[in-house]
Coordinates of C-alpha atoms in Angstrom, one line a residue:
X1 CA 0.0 0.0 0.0
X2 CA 3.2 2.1 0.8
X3 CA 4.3 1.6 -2.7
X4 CA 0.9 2.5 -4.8
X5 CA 0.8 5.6 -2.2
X6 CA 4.3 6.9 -3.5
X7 CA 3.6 6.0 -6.8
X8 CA 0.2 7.7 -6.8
X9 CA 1.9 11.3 -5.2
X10 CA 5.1 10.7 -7.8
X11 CA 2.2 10.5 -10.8
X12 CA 0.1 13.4 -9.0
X13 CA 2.8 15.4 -8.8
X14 CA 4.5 14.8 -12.2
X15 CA 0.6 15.5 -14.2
X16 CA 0.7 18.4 -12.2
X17 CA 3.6 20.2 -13.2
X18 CA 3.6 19.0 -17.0
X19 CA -0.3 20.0 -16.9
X20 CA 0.7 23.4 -15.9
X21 CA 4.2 23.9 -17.6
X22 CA 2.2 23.1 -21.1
X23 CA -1.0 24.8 -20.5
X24 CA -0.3 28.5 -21.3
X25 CA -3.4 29.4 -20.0
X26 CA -1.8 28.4 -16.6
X27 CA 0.2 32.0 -16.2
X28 CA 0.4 33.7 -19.4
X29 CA -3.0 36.2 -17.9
X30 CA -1.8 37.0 -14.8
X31 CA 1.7 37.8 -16.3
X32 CA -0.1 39.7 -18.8
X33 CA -2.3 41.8 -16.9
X34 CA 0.5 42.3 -13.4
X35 CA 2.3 43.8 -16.9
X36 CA -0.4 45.8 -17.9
X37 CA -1.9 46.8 -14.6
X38 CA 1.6 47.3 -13.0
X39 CA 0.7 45.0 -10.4
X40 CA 3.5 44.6 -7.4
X41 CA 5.2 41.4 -7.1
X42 CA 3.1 41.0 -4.5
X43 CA -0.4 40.7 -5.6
X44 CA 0.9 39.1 -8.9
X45 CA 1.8 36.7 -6.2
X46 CA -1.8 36.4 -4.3
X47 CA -4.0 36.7 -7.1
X48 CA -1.8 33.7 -9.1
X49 CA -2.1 31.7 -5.7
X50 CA -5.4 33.0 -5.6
X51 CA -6.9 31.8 -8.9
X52 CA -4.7 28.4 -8.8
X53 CA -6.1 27.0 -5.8
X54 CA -10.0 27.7 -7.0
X55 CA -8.8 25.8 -10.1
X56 CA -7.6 23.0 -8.3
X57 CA -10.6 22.9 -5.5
X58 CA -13.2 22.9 -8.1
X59 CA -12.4 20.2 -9.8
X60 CA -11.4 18.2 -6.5
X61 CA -14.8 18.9 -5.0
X62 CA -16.6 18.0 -8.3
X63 CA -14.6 14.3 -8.5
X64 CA -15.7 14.1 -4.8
X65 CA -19.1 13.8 -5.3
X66 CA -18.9 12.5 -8.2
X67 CA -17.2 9.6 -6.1
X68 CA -19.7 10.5 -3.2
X69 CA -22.5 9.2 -5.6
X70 CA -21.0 6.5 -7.2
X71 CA -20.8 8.7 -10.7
X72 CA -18.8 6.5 -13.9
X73 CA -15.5 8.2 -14.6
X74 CA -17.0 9.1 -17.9
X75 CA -19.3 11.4 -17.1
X76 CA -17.4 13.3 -14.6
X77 CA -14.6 13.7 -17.5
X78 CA -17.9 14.8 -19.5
X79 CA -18.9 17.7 -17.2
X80 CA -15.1 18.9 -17.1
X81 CA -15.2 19.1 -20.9
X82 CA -17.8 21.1 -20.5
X83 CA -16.8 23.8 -17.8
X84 CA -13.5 23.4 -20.0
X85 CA -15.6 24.6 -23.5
X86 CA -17.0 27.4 -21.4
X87 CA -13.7 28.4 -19.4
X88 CA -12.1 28.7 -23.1
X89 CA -15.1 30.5 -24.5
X90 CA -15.1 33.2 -21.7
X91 CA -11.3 33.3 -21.8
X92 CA -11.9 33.8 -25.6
X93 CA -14.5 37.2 -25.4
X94 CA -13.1 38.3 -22.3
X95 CA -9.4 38.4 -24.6
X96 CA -11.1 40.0 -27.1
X97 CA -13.1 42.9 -25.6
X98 CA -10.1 43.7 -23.6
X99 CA -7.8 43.8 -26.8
X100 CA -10.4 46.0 -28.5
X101 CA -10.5 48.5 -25.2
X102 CA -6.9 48.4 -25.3
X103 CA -6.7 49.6 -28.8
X104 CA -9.2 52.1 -27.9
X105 CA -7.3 53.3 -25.1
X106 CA -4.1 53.7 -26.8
X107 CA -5.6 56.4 -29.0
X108 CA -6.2 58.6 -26.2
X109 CA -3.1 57.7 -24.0
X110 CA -1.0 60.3 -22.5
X111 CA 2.9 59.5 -21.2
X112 CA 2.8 59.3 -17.3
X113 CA -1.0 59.0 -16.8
X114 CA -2.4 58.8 -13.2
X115 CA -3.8 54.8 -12.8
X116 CA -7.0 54.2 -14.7
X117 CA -10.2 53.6 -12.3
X118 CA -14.0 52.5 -13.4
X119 CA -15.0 49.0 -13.9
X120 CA -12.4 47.4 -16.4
X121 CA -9.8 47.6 -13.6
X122 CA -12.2 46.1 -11.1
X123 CA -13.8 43.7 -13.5
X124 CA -10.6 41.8 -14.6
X125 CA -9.4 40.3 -11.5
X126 CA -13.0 39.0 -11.1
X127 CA -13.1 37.6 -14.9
X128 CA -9.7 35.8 -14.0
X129 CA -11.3 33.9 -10.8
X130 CA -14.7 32.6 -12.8
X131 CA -12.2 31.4 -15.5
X132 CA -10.0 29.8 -13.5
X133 CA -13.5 28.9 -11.1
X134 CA -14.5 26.9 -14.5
X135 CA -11.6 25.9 -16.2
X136 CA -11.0 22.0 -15.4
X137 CA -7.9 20.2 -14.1
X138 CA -9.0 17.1 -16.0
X139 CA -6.1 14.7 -15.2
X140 CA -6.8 15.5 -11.3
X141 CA -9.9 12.7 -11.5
X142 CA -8.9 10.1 -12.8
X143 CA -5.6 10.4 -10.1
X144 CA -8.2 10.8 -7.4
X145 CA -10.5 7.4 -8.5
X146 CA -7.7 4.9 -7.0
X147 CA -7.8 5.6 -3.5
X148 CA -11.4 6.5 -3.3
X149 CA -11.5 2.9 -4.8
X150 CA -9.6 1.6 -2.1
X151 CA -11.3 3.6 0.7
X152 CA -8.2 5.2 1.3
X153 CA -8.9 8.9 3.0
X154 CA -5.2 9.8 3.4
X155 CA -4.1 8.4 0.1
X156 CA -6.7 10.9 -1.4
X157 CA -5.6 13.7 1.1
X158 CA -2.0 13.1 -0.3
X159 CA -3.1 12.9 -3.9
X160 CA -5.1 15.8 -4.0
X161 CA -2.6 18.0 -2.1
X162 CA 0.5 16.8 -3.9
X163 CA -1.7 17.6 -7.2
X164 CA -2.9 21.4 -5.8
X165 CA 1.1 22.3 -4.5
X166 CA 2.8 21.1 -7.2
X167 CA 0.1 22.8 -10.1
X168 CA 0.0 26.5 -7.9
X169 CA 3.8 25.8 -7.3
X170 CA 4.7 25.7 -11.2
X171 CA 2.0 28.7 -11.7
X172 CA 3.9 30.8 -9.4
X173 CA 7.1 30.0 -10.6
X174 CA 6.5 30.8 -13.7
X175 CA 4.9 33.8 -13.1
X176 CA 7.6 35.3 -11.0
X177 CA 10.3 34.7 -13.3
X178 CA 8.4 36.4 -16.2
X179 CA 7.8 39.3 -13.7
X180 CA 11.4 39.9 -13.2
X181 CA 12.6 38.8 -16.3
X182 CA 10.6 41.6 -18.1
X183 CA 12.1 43.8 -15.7
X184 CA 15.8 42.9 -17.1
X185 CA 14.4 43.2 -20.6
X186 CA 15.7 47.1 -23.1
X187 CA 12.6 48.8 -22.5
X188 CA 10.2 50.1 -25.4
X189 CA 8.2 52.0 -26.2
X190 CA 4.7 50.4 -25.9
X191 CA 3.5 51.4 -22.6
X192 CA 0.6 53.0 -25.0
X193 CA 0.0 49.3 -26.3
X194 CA 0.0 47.4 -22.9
X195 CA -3.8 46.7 -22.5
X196 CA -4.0 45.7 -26.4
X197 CA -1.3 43.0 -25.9
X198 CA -2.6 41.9 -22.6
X199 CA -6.5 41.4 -23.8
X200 CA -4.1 39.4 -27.2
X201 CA -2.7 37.4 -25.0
X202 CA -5.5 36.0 -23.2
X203 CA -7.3 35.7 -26.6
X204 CA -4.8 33.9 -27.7
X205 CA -4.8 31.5 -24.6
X206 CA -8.3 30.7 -24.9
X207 CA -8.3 29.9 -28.5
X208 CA -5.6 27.9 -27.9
X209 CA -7.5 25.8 -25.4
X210 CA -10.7 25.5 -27.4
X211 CA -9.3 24.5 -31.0
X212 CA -6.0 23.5 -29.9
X213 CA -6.7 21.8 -26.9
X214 CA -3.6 23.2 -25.1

């Protein structure tokens, strides 16, 4: 038992960081909109941690009752498809209508500006957590079916937080090195342009995800 325990946290955490590492959609927003927003290192730091963990918990307490009520590993794979097709979509117009404000904006930017306020700022943090609220960890369930077979409650304790550490660990990683390695970067001239490439890049992310199926 020993030995399928290790091997189940050595598989939970190895999906987990490959999940992450090749699922864009994993950092690339909140390192473009800390950029955009001139987040501190901070609250780039919280909000990633943040948005990872509701990520993780969401699909942990769906394959829990779906293992609750005795649910067939197909359907709950079906339902994360689903909030998957609807993460992606909302990642998708989300991307978009913040490209297109973007581009707007940069016609009327003005060097040194005081901080924008009114409800774009305040909307896209909340935008972020529904995505990430939705957006399914898909290999977490069929990882978390082995010791719920066995009736093992710590096995799934140790699954599910090897899983959730090692997927928020590789977020933040990530995140933080692109933070300061855009720091060390020659700087240009496309402050006016910052928004446009942010709302791009999360466009980009979702369609990724929904015709890609990255």
């Amino acid at each position: 038992m020993e030995y399928q325990t290790g091997l189940l946290l050595l598989t939970a955490a190895s999906i987990g960081f490959f999940h992450t590492l090749m699922g864009p959609d994993h950092y690339l927003p909140f390192i473009a909109i800390s950029k955009a927003r001139s987040w501190s290192i901070r609250r780039t730091i919280s909000f990633t941690t943040l948005c990872g963990v509701l990520h993780v918990l969401s699909s942990v307490f769906l394959g829990l009752i779906g293992i609750g009520v005795g649910v067939a590993l197909n359907k709950l794979e079906f339902v994360e498809a689903y909030r998957g097709n609807m993460a992606a979509w909302i990642l998708i117009i989300f991307g978009a209508a913040y490209m297109l404000w973007g581009i707007y904006r940069s016609k009327y930017f003005k060097q040194h500006q005081h901080p924008e306020k009114g409800p774009v700022k305040k909307l896209t943090p909340w935008i972020l957590m529904i995505i990430f609220l939705l957006g399914p960890c898909e290999p977490l369930i069929p990882i978390l079916m082995f010791p719920a077979a066995n009736n093992s409650v710590l096995a799934l304790t140790l699954v599910t937080l090897t899983f959730a550490l090692v997927t928020v660990g590789t977020m933040l990683t990530i995140v933080i090195l692109s933070f300061y390695g855009i720091r060390v970067l020659p700087k240009m001239n496309m402050e006016k342009y910052v928004h446009a490439i942010a709302g791009f890049t999360i466009l980009i992310c979702g369609l990724g995800i929904q015709f890609l199926g990255i």
